[in-house]
Coordinates of C-alpha atoms in Angstrom, one line a residue:
Chain T
M1 CA -3.9 31.2 -36.9
Y2 CA -5.4 28.3 -38.8
D3 CA -2.2 28.0 -40.9
F4 CA -0.2 27.9 -37.7
L5 CA -2.3 25.6 -35.5
V6 CA -4.4 23.4 -37.7
A7 CA -3.0 23.3 -41.2
P8 CA 0.1 21.1 -40.4
F9 CA -2.2 18.4 -39.1
V10 CA -4.6 18.6 -42.0
E11 CA -2.1 18.7 -44.8
F12 CA 0.5 16.1 -43.8
G13 CA -0.2 12.5 -43.2
F14 CA 2.9 12.1 -41.0
M15 CA 1.7 14.9 -38.7
Q16 CA -1.7 13.2 -38.4
R17 CA -0.1 9.9 -37.5
A18 CA 2.3 11.6 -35.1
L19 CA -0.6 13.4 -33.4
A20 CA -2.7 10.2 -33.2
G21 CA 0.2 8.2 -31.9
S22 CA 1.2 10.7 -29.2
L23 CA -2.4 11.3 -28.1
L24 CA -3.0 7.6 -27.8
L25 CA 0.1 7.3 -25.8
C26 CA -1.0 10.0 -23.4
L27 CA -4.3 8.3 -23.0
S28 CA -2.7 5.4 -21.2
S29 CA 0.7 6.6 -19.9
C30 CA -0.6 9.8 -18.2
P31 CA -2.8 7.9 -15.7
V32 CA -0.1 5.3 -15.2
G33 CA 2.3 8.2 -14.4
V34 CA -0.1 9.6 -11.8
F35 CA 0.0 6.3 -9.9
L36 CA 3.7 6.1 -10.3
M37 CA 4.0 9.5 -8.8
L38 CA 1.6 8.8 -6.0
R39 CA 3.4 5.7 -5.1
R40 CA 6.6 7.7 -4.9
M41 CA 8.0 5.6 -7.8
S42 CA 8.5 8.5 -10.2
L43 CA 12.1 7.6 -10.8
T44 CA 11.0 4.0 -11.4
G45 CA 9.7 5.0 -14.7
D46 CA 13.0 6.5 -15.7
A47 CA 14.8 3.3 -14.5
M48 CA 12.4 1.1 -16.4
A49 CA 12.9 3.1 -19.6
H50 CA 16.6 2.3 -19.4
A51 CA 15.8 -1.3 -18.6
I52 CA 13.9 -1.8 -21.8
L53 CA 17.0 -1.0 -23.9
P54 CA 18.6 -4.5 -24.1
G55 CA 15.4 -6.1 -25.3
A56 CA 14.8 -3.4 -27.9
A57 CA 18.4 -3.5 -28.9
T58 CA 18.3 -7.3 -29.3
G59 CA 15.3 -6.9 -31.6
F60 CA 17.1 -4.2 -33.5
L61 CA 20.2 -6.3 -33.8
L62 CA 18.3 -9.3 -35.2
Y63 CA 15.7 -7.6 -37.3
G64 CA 16.9 -4.0 -37.9
L65 CA 14.6 -1.1 -37.2
E66 CA 11.4 -3.1 -37.1
I67 CA 8.8 -2.2 -34.5
V68 CA 7.4 -5.6 -33.6
P69 CA 10.6 -7.4 -32.7
M70 CA 11.9 -4.3 -30.9
T71 CA 8.7 -4.0 -29.0
I72 CA 8.5 -7.6 -28.0
G73 CA 12.2 -7.5 -27.0
G74 CA 11.6 -4.3 -24.9
L75 CA 8.6 -5.9 -23.3
V76 CA 10.5 -9.0 -22.3
A77 CA 13.4 -7.0 -20.9
G78 CA 11.2 -4.6 -19.1
V79 CA 9.0 -7.4 -17.5
I80 CA 12.1 -9.3 -16.4
V81 CA 13.6 -6.2 -14.7
A82 CA 10.3 -5.1 -13.2
M83 CA 9.3 -8.5 -11.9
G84 CA 12.9 -9.2 -10.7
A85 CA 13.1 -5.9 -8.8
G86 CA 9.6 -6.2 -7.5
A87 CA 10.2 -9.7 -6.3
V88 CA 13.4 -8.8 -4.6
S89 CA 11.8 -5.9 -2.8
R90 CA 8.6 -7.8 -1.8
F91 CA 10.4 -10.9 -0.5
T92 CA 13.7 -9.7 0.8
V93 CA 14.9 -6.9 3.1
Q94 CA 16.0 -4.8 0.2
K95 CA 13.8 -1.9 -0.8
E96 CA 12.5 -1.4 -4.3
D97 CA 14.8 1.6 -5.1
A98 CA 18.0 -0.4 -4.5
S99 CA 16.8 -3.6 -6.3
L100 CA 15.5 -1.6 -9.2
A101 CA 18.7 0.4 -9.6
A102 CA 20.7 -2.8 -9.6
F103 CA 18.5 -4.5 -12.2
Y104 CA 18.2 -1.6 -14.5
L105 CA 21.9 -0.8 -14.5
I106 CA 22.7 -4.4 -15.5
S107 CA 20.1 -4.1 -18.1
L108 CA 21.3 -0.8 -19.5
A109 CA 24.9 -1.9 -19.7
L110 CA 23.8 -5.0 -21.6
G111 CA 21.7 -2.8 -23.9
V112 CA 24.4 -0.4 -24.8
M113 CA 26.7 -3.3 -25.4
I114 CA 24.2 -5.0 -27.7
V115 CA 23.7 -1.8 -29.7
S116 CA 27.4 -1.3 -30.1
L117 CA 27.7 -4.8 -31.6
R118 CA 26.1 -3.6 -34.7
G119 CA 24.8 -0.2 -35.3
S120 CA 26.5 3.2 -35.3
S121 CA 25.8 5.8 -32.7
V122 CA 23.1 7.2 -35.0
D123 CA 21.2 4.0 -34.6
L124 CA 21.6 4.2 -30.8
M125 CA 20.2 7.8 -31.0
H126 CA 17.3 6.5 -32.9
V127 CA 16.5 3.8 -30.3
L128 CA 17.0 6.3 -27.4
F129 CA 15.1 9.3 -28.8
G130 CA 12.6 7.8 -31.2
T131 CA 10.9 9.3 -34.2
V132 CA 7.3 10.3 -33.6
L133 CA 7.2 11.8 -37.1
A134 CA 8.0 8.4 -38.7
L135 CA 5.2 6.3 -37.1
N136 CA 3.8 3.8 -39.5
D137 CA 0.4 2.2 -39.3
E138 CA 1.9 -0.9 -37.6
A139 CA 3.3 1.3 -34.8
L140 CA 0.0 3.2 -34.5
K141 CA -1.9 -0.1 -34.1
L142 CA 0.5 -1.2 -31.5
I143 CA 0.1 2.0 -29.5
A144 CA -3.6 1.9 -29.8
T145 CA -3.7 -1.7 -28.5
I146 CA -1.4 -0.7 -25.6
A147 CA -3.7 2.2 -24.8
G148 CA -6.7 0.0 -24.9
V149 CA -5.2 -2.7 -22.7
T150 CA -3.9 -0.2 -20.2
L151 CA -7.2 1.7 -19.8
L152 CA -9.1 -1.6 -19.5
T153 CA -6.7 -2.9 -16.8
L154 CA -6.8 0.4 -14.9
A155 CA -10.6 0.4 -15.0
V156 CA -10.8 -3.1 -13.6
F157 CA -8.1 -2.8 -10.9
W158 CA -8.8 0.9 -10.1
R159 CA -10.1 0.2 -6.6
A160 CA -7.4 -2.2 -5.7
L161 CA -4.7 0.1 -7.1
V162 CA -6.0 3.1 -5.0
A163 CA -6.3 0.9 -1.9
E164 CA -2.8 -0.5 -2.4
C165 CA -1.4 3.1 -2.6
L166 CA -3.5 4.5 0.2
D167 CA -3.4 1.7 2.8
P168 CA -1.6 -1.5 1.6
L169 CA -2.0 -3.2 4.9
F170 CA -5.7 -2.7 4.9
L171 CA -5.9 -4.2 1.4
R172 CA -3.9 -7.2 2.6
S173 CA -6.3 -7.6 5.4
V174 CA -9.4 -7.8 3.2
S175 CA -8.1 -9.2 0.0
R176 CA -5.3 -11.2 -1.7
L177 CA -5.0 -8.7 -4.5
G178 CA -2.2 -6.5 -2.9
T179 CA 0.8 -8.3 -4.4
P180 CA -0.8 -9.1 -7.8
V181 CA -2.0 -5.6 -8.3
H182 CA 1.5 -4.3 -7.6
F183 CA 3.0 -6.5 -10.3
I184 CA 0.1 -5.8 -12.7
F185 CA 0.8 -2.1 -12.3
L186 CA 4.5 -2.6 -13.0
G187 CA 3.5 -4.5 -16.1
L188 CA 1.5 -1.5 -17.2
V189 CA 4.5 0.8 -16.7
V190 CA 6.6 -1.5 -18.9
L191 CA 3.9 -1.7 -21.5
N192 CA 3.5 2.0 -21.8
L193 CA 7.2 2.7 -21.9
V194 CA 7.6 0.2 -24.7
G195 CA 4.7 1.8 -26.4
G196 CA 6.4 5.1 -26.0
F197 CA 9.8 4.3 -27.1
Q198 CA 8.9 4.0 -30.7
A199 CA 7.3 7.4 -30.6
L200 CA 9.5 9.3 -28.3
G201 CA 12.4 6.9 -27.5
T202 CA 13.1 5.1 -24.3
L203 CA 14.6 8.2 -22.7
L204 CA 11.8 10.5 -23.4
S205 CA 8.7 8.3 -23.2
V206 CA 9.0 8.5 -19.5
G207 CA 8.8 12.3 -19.7
L208 CA 5.3 12.1 -21.2
M209 CA 4.4 9.7 -18.4
M210 CA 5.8 11.7 -15.4
L211 CA 5.7 15.4 -16.3
P212 CA 1.9 15.7 -16.9
A213 CA 1.3 13.7 -13.7
A214 CA 3.7 15.8 -11.7
A215 CA 2.1 19.0 -13.1
A216 CA -1.4 17.8 -12.3
R217 CA -0.5 17.2 -8.6
F218 CA -0.4 21.0 -8.1
W219 CA -4.0 21.5 -9.2
T220 CA -6.1 18.9 -7.5
S221 CA -6.2 16.7 -4.4
R222 CA -8.2 13.9 -5.8
V223 CA -7.0 11.0 -7.9
E224 CA -9.7 10.9 -10.6
P225 CA -9.5 14.6 -11.6
M226 CA -5.7 14.3 -11.3
C227 CA -5.6 11.6 -14.0
L228 CA -7.9 13.6 -16.3
L229 CA -5.9 16.7 -15.8
A230 CA -2.7 14.8 -16.5
L231 CA -4.3 13.6 -19.7
A232 CA -5.3 17.1 -20.7
I233 CA -1.8 18.4 -20.0
G234 CA -0.3 15.5 -21.9
F235 CA -2.6 16.2 -24.9
A236 CA -1.6 19.9 -24.9
A237 CA 2.0 19.1 -24.7
C238 CA 1.8 16.7 -27.6
V239 CA 0.0 19.2 -29.8
A240 CA 2.4 22.0 -28.8
G241 CA 5.5 19.9 -29.2
L242 CA 4.5 18.7 -32.6
L243 CA 3.7 22.2 -33.8
M244 CA 7.0 23.5 -32.4
S245 CA 8.8 20.7 -34.1
Y246 CA 7.0 21.4 -37.4
H247 CA 7.5 25.1 -37.5
A248 CA 11.0 25.4 -36.1
S249 CA 12.3 22.1 -37.5
L250 CA 13.1 20.8 -34.0
P251 CA 13.3 17.2 -33.0
S252 CA 9.7 16.1 -32.1
G253 CA 10.3 14.0 -29.0
P254 CA 12.2 16.5 -27.0
A255 CA 9.8 19.2 -28.2
I256 CA 6.9 17.3 -26.7
V257 CA 8.6 16.6 -23.5
L258 CA 9.8 20.2 -23.1
S259 CA 6.3 21.4 -23.7
A260 CA 5.2 19.1 -20.8
G261 CA 8.1 20.5 -18.8
V262 CA 6.8 24.0 -19.4
A263 CA 3.4 22.9 -18.2
Y264 CA 5.0 21.5 -15.1
L265 CA 7.0 24.6 -14.3
A266 CA 3.9 26.7 -14.8
S267 CA 1.9 24.4 -12.5
I268 CA 4.5 24.8 -9.7
L269 CA 4.0 28.5 -9.9
A270 CA 0.4 29.0 -10.7
G271 CA -1.4 25.8 -9.4
P272 CA -3.7 26.1 -6.4
R273 CA -1.3 23.9 -4.5
G274 CA 1.7 25.6 -6.1
V275 CA 4.1 28.2 -4.8
L276 CA 2.3 31.5 -5.5
R277 CA -1.1 30.6 -4.3
S278 CA 0.0 28.9 -1.1
R279 CA 2.1 32.0 -0.3
V280 CA -0.9 34.3 -0.9
R281 CA -3.2 32.2 1.1
H282 CA -1.0 32.3 4.1
H283 CA -1.8 36.0 4.6
R284 CA -5.4 35.3 5.1
H285 CA -7.2 32.7 7.1
R286 CA -10.7 31.9 8.1
T287 CA -12.0 31.8 11.6
A288 CA -12.7 28.1 11.5
Chain Y
M1 CA -21.3 -20.7 26.1
A2 CA -21.1 -19.5 22.6
E3 CA -18.7 -21.2 20.1
A4 CA -15.2 -20.0 19.3
S5 CA -14.6 -17.2 16.9
L6 CA -10.8 -17.7 16.9
T7 CA -8.9 -20.8 17.8
F8 CA -5.1 -20.7 18.3
R9 CA -3.3 -24.0 18.2
D10 CA 0.3 -23.9 19.2
L11 CA 0.5 -20.6 17.3
T12 CA 4.0 -19.3 16.9
L13 CA 4.6 -16.2 15.0
G14 CA 7.8 -14.3 14.4
Y15 CA 10.5 -12.9 12.2
N16 CA 13.8 -14.5 11.1
S17 CA 13.2 -17.7 13.0
H18 CA 12.8 -15.7 16.3
P19 CA 9.4 -16.0 17.9
A20 CA 7.4 -12.9 18.8
V21 CA 4.4 -14.9 19.8
H22 CA 5.4 -18.3 21.2
H23 CA 3.1 -21.4 21.4
L24 CA -0.2 -19.7 22.0
N25 CA -3.1 -22.0 22.6
G26 CA -6.7 -21.1 23.3
T27 CA -9.9 -19.8 21.9
V28 CA -11.6 -16.5 21.7
K29 CA -15.3 -16.9 22.3
T30 CA -17.8 -15.3 19.9
G31 CA -19.1 -12.1 21.3
S32 CA -16.2 -11.6 23.7
L33 CA -14.4 -8.4 24.3
T34 CA -10.7 -9.0 25.0
A35 CA -7.9 -6.6 25.7
I36 CA -4.4 -7.6 24.7
V37 CA -1.9 -6.3 27.1
G38 CA 1.9 -6.5 27.3
A39 CA 5.1 -4.6 27.1
N40 CA 6.6 -3.3 23.8
G41 CA 7.8 -6.2 21.8
S42 CA 5.7 -8.7 23.6
G43 CA 3.9 -9.8 20.4
K44 CA 0.6 -8.0 20.6
S45 CA 0.7 -6.5 17.0
T46 CA 2.3 -9.7 15.7
L47 CA -0.5 -11.7 17.1
M48 CA -3.0 -9.5 15.3
K49 CA -1.1 -9.8 12.0
G50 CA -1.1 -13.5 12.5
I51 CA -4.9 -13.6 13.0
V52 CA -5.5 -11.5 9.9
G53 CA -3.2 -13.6 7.9
V54 CA -0.8 -10.8 6.9
L55 CA 1.9 -12.8 8.7
K56 CA 2.2 -16.5 8.2
P57 CA 2.7 -18.6 11.3
M58 CA 6.1 -20.3 11.8
E59 CA 4.3 -23.1 13.6
G60 CA 0.7 -23.9 14.5
V61 CA -2.4 -22.3 13.2
S62 CA -4.8 -19.5 13.9
L63 CA -8.3 -20.6 12.9
T64 CA -11.1 -18.2 12.2
A65 CA -14.7 -19.5 12.5
P66 CA -16.1 -20.3 9.1
G67 CA -17.8 -17.4 7.4
A68 CA -16.6 -14.9 10.0
R69 CA -15.1 -11.7 8.5
I70 CA -12.3 -9.8 10.2
A71 CA -11.9 -6.1 10.3
Y72 CA -8.4 -5.1 11.3
L73 CA -7.2 -1.6 12.3
P74 CA -3.5 -1.7 12.3
Q75 CA -1.2 0.9 13.8
Q76 CA -1.2 3.8 11.4
S77 CA 2.3 3.3 9.9
E78 CA 1.3 2.0 6.5
L79 CA -1.4 4.5 5.7
D80 CA -0.1 7.0 3.2
R81 CA -1.5 10.3 4.4
S82 CA -0.1 12.2 1.5
F83 CA -2.3 10.2 -0.9
P84 CA -4.9 12.5 -2.5
A85 CA -8.0 11.0 -0.9
R86 CA -11.0 12.4 1.0
V87 CA -12.3 11.1 4.2
V88 CA -15.2 9.5 2.4
D89 CA -12.8 7.7 0.1
L90 CA -10.9 6.3 3.1
V91 CA -14.1 5.2 4.9
S92 CA -15.5 3.7 1.7
M93 CA -12.6 1.3 1.6
G94 CA -14.5 -0.5 4.3
L95 CA -17.1 -1.5 1.7
W96 CA -14.5 -3.8 0.1
P97 CA -15.7 -7.0 1.8
K98 CA -19.2 -6.3 0.6
R99 CA -18.5 -4.9 -2.9
G100 CA -15.0 -6.2 -3.7
L101 CA -13.0 -5.0 -6.7
L102 CA -15.8 -4.3 -9.1
G103 CA -19.1 -4.0 -7.3
R104 CA -20.7 -0.7 -7.7
H105 CA -21.1 1.5 -4.6
T106 CA -24.8 2.0 -4.3
A107 CA -26.8 4.8 -2.7
E108 CA -27.3 2.6 0.2
D109 CA -23.6 2.1 0.6
R110 CA -23.0 5.8 0.6
E111 CA -25.7 6.1 3.3
T112 CA -23.8 3.4 5.3
V113 CA -20.6 5.5 5.0
K114 CA -22.4 8.6 6.0
R115 CA -24.0 7.0 9.1
A116 CA -20.6 5.6 10.1
L117 CA -19.0 9.0 9.9
M118 CA -21.9 10.3 12.0
A119 CA -21.4 7.6 14.6
V120 CA -17.8 8.6 15.1
G121 CA -18.7 12.3 15.3
M122 CA -17.3 13.2 12.0
D123 CA -20.4 14.4 10.3
G124 CA -19.5 16.9 7.6
F125 CA -16.0 15.7 7.2
E126 CA -16.7 13.7 4.0
A127 CA -14.9 15.9 1.6
R128 CA -11.9 16.8 3.7
P129 CA -8.6 15.6 2.3
I130 CA -7.1 13.1 4.7
D131 CA -3.8 15.0 4.9
T132 CA -5.6 17.8 6.7
L133 CA -7.0 15.6 9.5
S134 CA -5.6 15.6 13.1
G135 CA -4.4 12.3 14.6
G136 CA -7.6 11.9 16.5
Q137 CA -9.8 12.7 13.6
L138 CA -7.9 10.2 11.4
Q139 CA -8.4 7.6 14.1
R140 CA -12.1 8.3 14.2
A141 CA -12.3 8.0 10.4
L142 CA -10.5 4.6 10.6
F143 CA -13.1 3.5 13.2
A144 CA -15.8 4.6 10.8
R145 CA -14.1 2.3 8.2
V146 CA -14.3 -0.6 10.7
L147 CA -17.9 0.2 11.2
V148 CA -18.6 0.1 7.5
Q149 CA -16.7 -3.2 7.2
D150 CA -19.5 -4.7 9.4
A151 CA -17.3 -7.7 10.4
E152 CA -18.0 -10.4 13.0
I153 CA -14.4 -10.2 14.3
I154 CA -12.8 -6.8 15.0
L155 CA -9.1 -6.4 15.8
L156 CA -7.9 -3.0 16.9
D157 CA -4.1 -2.4 17.3
E158 CA -3.4 0.3 19.8
P159 CA -6.4 2.4 18.8
F160 CA -6.0 4.8 21.7
N161 CA -2.5 6.0 20.8
A162 CA -2.0 9.7 20.6
V163 CA -5.7 10.3 21.0
D164 CA -7.3 12.7 23.5
A165 CA -9.5 11.8 26.4
R166 CA -12.7 12.7 24.7
T167 CA -11.9 10.7 21.6
V168 CA -10.9 7.7 23.8
T169 CA -14.3 7.9 25.5
D170 CA -16.1 8.0 22.1
L171 CA -14.0 5.1 20.7
V172 CA -14.6 3.0 23.8
A173 CA -18.3 3.7 23.5
L174 CA -18.1 2.3 19.9
I175 CA -16.2 -0.7 21.1
K176 CA -18.9 -1.4 23.7
R177 CA -21.5 -1.0 21.0
W178 CA -19.8 -3.7 18.9
H179 CA -19.6 -5.9 22.0
G180 CA -23.3 -5.3 22.6
E181 CA -23.9 -6.4 19.0
K182 CA -22.2 -9.8 19.8
R183 CA -19.2 -9.1 17.7
T184 CA -15.9 -10.5 18.8
V185 CA -13.6 -7.7 19.6
M186 CA -9.8 -7.7 20.5
V187 CA -8.0 -4.5 21.3
V188 CA -4.3 -3.9 22.0
A189 CA -4.2 -1.4 24.8
H190 CA -1.6 0.0 27.2
D191 CA -3.8 1.8 29.7
L192 CA -4.4 -0.8 32.4
D193 CA -7.1 1.3 34.1
L194 CA -9.0 1.6 30.9
V195 CA -8.7 -2.2 30.4
R196 CA -9.9 -2.9 33.9
Q197 CA -12.8 -0.6 33.5
H198 CA -14.1 -1.6 30.1
F199 CA -12.7 -5.0 29.0
P200 CA -14.2 -8.2 30.5
Q201 CA -11.4 -10.4 29.2
T202 CA -7.6 -9.9 29.0
L203 CA -4.8 -11.7 27.3
L204 CA -1.5 -10.7 28.9
L205 CA 1.4 -11.4 26.6
A206 CA 5.1 -11.5 27.0
R207 CA 6.0 -13.4 23.8
R208 CA 4.3 -16.3 25.4
P209 CA 0.9 -15.9 27.1
I210 CA 1.3 -15.0 30.8
A211 CA -2.3 -15.0 31.6
W212 CA -5.6 -15.2 29.7
G213 CA -9.0 -14.9 31.2
P214 CA -11.2 -12.5 33.2
T215 CA -9.4 -9.2 33.4
V216 CA -9.4 -9.1 37.2
E217 CA -7.6 -12.4 37.2
A218 CA -5.3 -11.8 34.3
L219 CA -4.1 -8.4 35.6
K220 CA -3.3 -9.6 39.1
P221 CA 0.0 -8.1 40.4
E222 CA 1.9 -11.4 40.2
N223 CA 1.0 -11.8 36.5
L224 CA 2.0 -8.2 35.7
L225 CA 5.3 -8.8 37.5
R226 CA 5.9 -11.9 35.5
A227 CA 5.0 -10.1 32.3
R228 CA 7.4 -7.2 33.2
R229 CA 10.3 -9.5 33.7
F230 CA 10.2 -10.8 30.2
D231 CA 13.3 -10.4 28.1
E232 CA 12.5 -8.5 24.9
A233 CA 15.8 -9.2 23.1
W234 CA 16.4 -11.9 20.6
H235 CA 19.4 -14.1 21.2
D236 CA 21.1 -15.6 18.2
D237 CA 22.4 -18.3 20.4
A238 CA 19.0 -19.2 21.8
P239 CA 18.5 -22.9 21.5
W240 CA 16.0 -24.2 18.8
C241 CA 12.6 -24.8 20.1
E242 CA 12.0 -28.5 19.6
P243 CA 8.5 -29.7 19.0
E244 CA 7.1 -31.5 21.9
P245 CA 3.9 -33.6 22.2
H246 CA 1.1 -31.2 23.1
E247 CA -2.3 -32.2 24.2
H248 CA -4.8 -30.2 22.2
G249 CA -7.8 -31.7 23.8
G250 CA -8.7 -28.9 26.2
D251 CA -7.7 -25.9 24.0
D252 CA -8.6 -23.7 26.8
H253 CA -6.9 -21.1 29.0
A254 CA -6.4 -23.5 31.8
H255 CA -3.4 -25.3 30.4
L256 CA -1.6 -22.2 29.4
H257 CA 0.4 -22.4 32.6
A258 CA 1.8 -25.7 31.5
H259 CA 3.9 -23.9 28.9
G260 CA 7.2 -22.5 29.7
H261 CA 8.3 -25.5 31.6
H262 CA 9.9 -27.0 28.5
H263 CA 10.9 -23.9 26.6
H264 CA 14.2 -22.9 28.0
H265 CA 14.7 -19.7 26.1
E266 CA 11.9 -18.0 27.7
H267 CA 13.3 -15.8 30.3
G268 CA 11.9 -14.4 33.4
E269 CA 10.7 -17.7 34.7
A270 CA 11.7 -18.5 38.3
H271 CA 12.8 -22.0 37.3
D272 CA 14.7 -20.8 34.2
S273 CA 18.1 -22.3 34.5
H274 CA 19.3 -21.1 31.2
D275 CA 20.8 -17.7 31.2
H276 CA 22.6 -15.2 29.0
E277 CA 25.2 -12.8 29.9
T278 CA 23.9 -10.4 27.3
G279 CA 20.2 -10.7 28.2
P280 CA 19.0 -7.4 29.6
R281 CA 16.2 -7.8 32.1
A282 CA 13.6 -5.2 32.2
A283 CA 12.5 -4.7 35.8

């Protein structure tokens, strides 16, 4: 048991770093995912992950596989797309889904083109799917910083974020924070996706953001426990995915996301608000 | 007479250059209880949004007395009922003006919330998820939030919609309590009997103000008839409303009637020479 569960993390430095990196990533991206889901923006994460590509690719093109330029590039591209789409939806008749689709498609096409300018498809795979097993200290520091910034921002703007989700018009009637908090939140989404793409790749980092959140929705009907539960599910998925990857020589990123996927499917079935329980409960009811 | 809580100066609000509230002048006295009455599309909700500042005026201003806080209960459309929140979370939002973004909710605040829930007859509903509430219960909870806000000016947009008779009675009692506490209350309402019974003042809107004053006066048959003849539709070929010299000296209800003479695209006036083939006239 010890050999199976604990030894890989004790014996190998790369496993320790992978674990630390993915757990740090969960710490910030799972709560962000909960709010994305509650704001019905689950697919926004996916779109944003694509939107990051040209920035990351530009960094890659200029400096090779270096984390800092790729991160900064991704951040810039993500912020441009998020702010652009957000601004179009806030200030024109077009809704956010359409404007975001437009912006991210442009961005994605640009990204693929930039990657093809230099690298082979192997490089593209690397950018898209990441390598959590090859995290260096620099990348770890970056992820830790992102986690810290995200948690701090969430703590400060928590009340406004909840109010903006629950009753945006009310928030606008008592405060001017409504629009800023929306953009701050989009910024956090970008930040976490950029943090994730080194570990899991642009395509799969959104999985760690959304799947634990979606799973947690079936277990609780309050925001705070939902965030904590999403965190726990994310942690478990990271550990399980890394172990799977280690023992069965599977790619680590997909293994982590698939573990989270299993947790999601299990939650649909077994959660108190899931399929089975709500079926059972329908047979019995109280008098009042 | 008490000073003004709200002052409208030539206030014009609307969407896409079409006015929904047109050249509103006047004052709302502190401590007054005013019903806002008018057909659908006559600008009632728009006026409230303008007062709160959610909608920027196209022309003119809506001035709030310095230091006066506004509590605004919109029509329910923007509340996300699927959001995982309890009744107590919803009502606690009313603490925002007092505690803001970061202020800690104290034991005293929790007591305030509890008392507000009791006042609307929702004692014991604290932990209920909001998606399990009935329409009337949700409306009571939103009234509790207004109570918690403890504002000097209270704006309620169609609070009696889809609410049963008993709840209406309870909510009216709350409104009267606020009136008794010298708060300024404005309520959008459709039930004229209810308005006549409980609201001393009435603003009758049909895009432009038709009448504004004591309810008995404002809701006289001839005013209601004029309000009913108002044309709700926008006309893309309506002439631009040119600014004209207005005298702001009086700023009172009296000169409301002066309006309309020089705004040709206001329909339903007896002397209105300008007409549209397409303009449907509600009768």
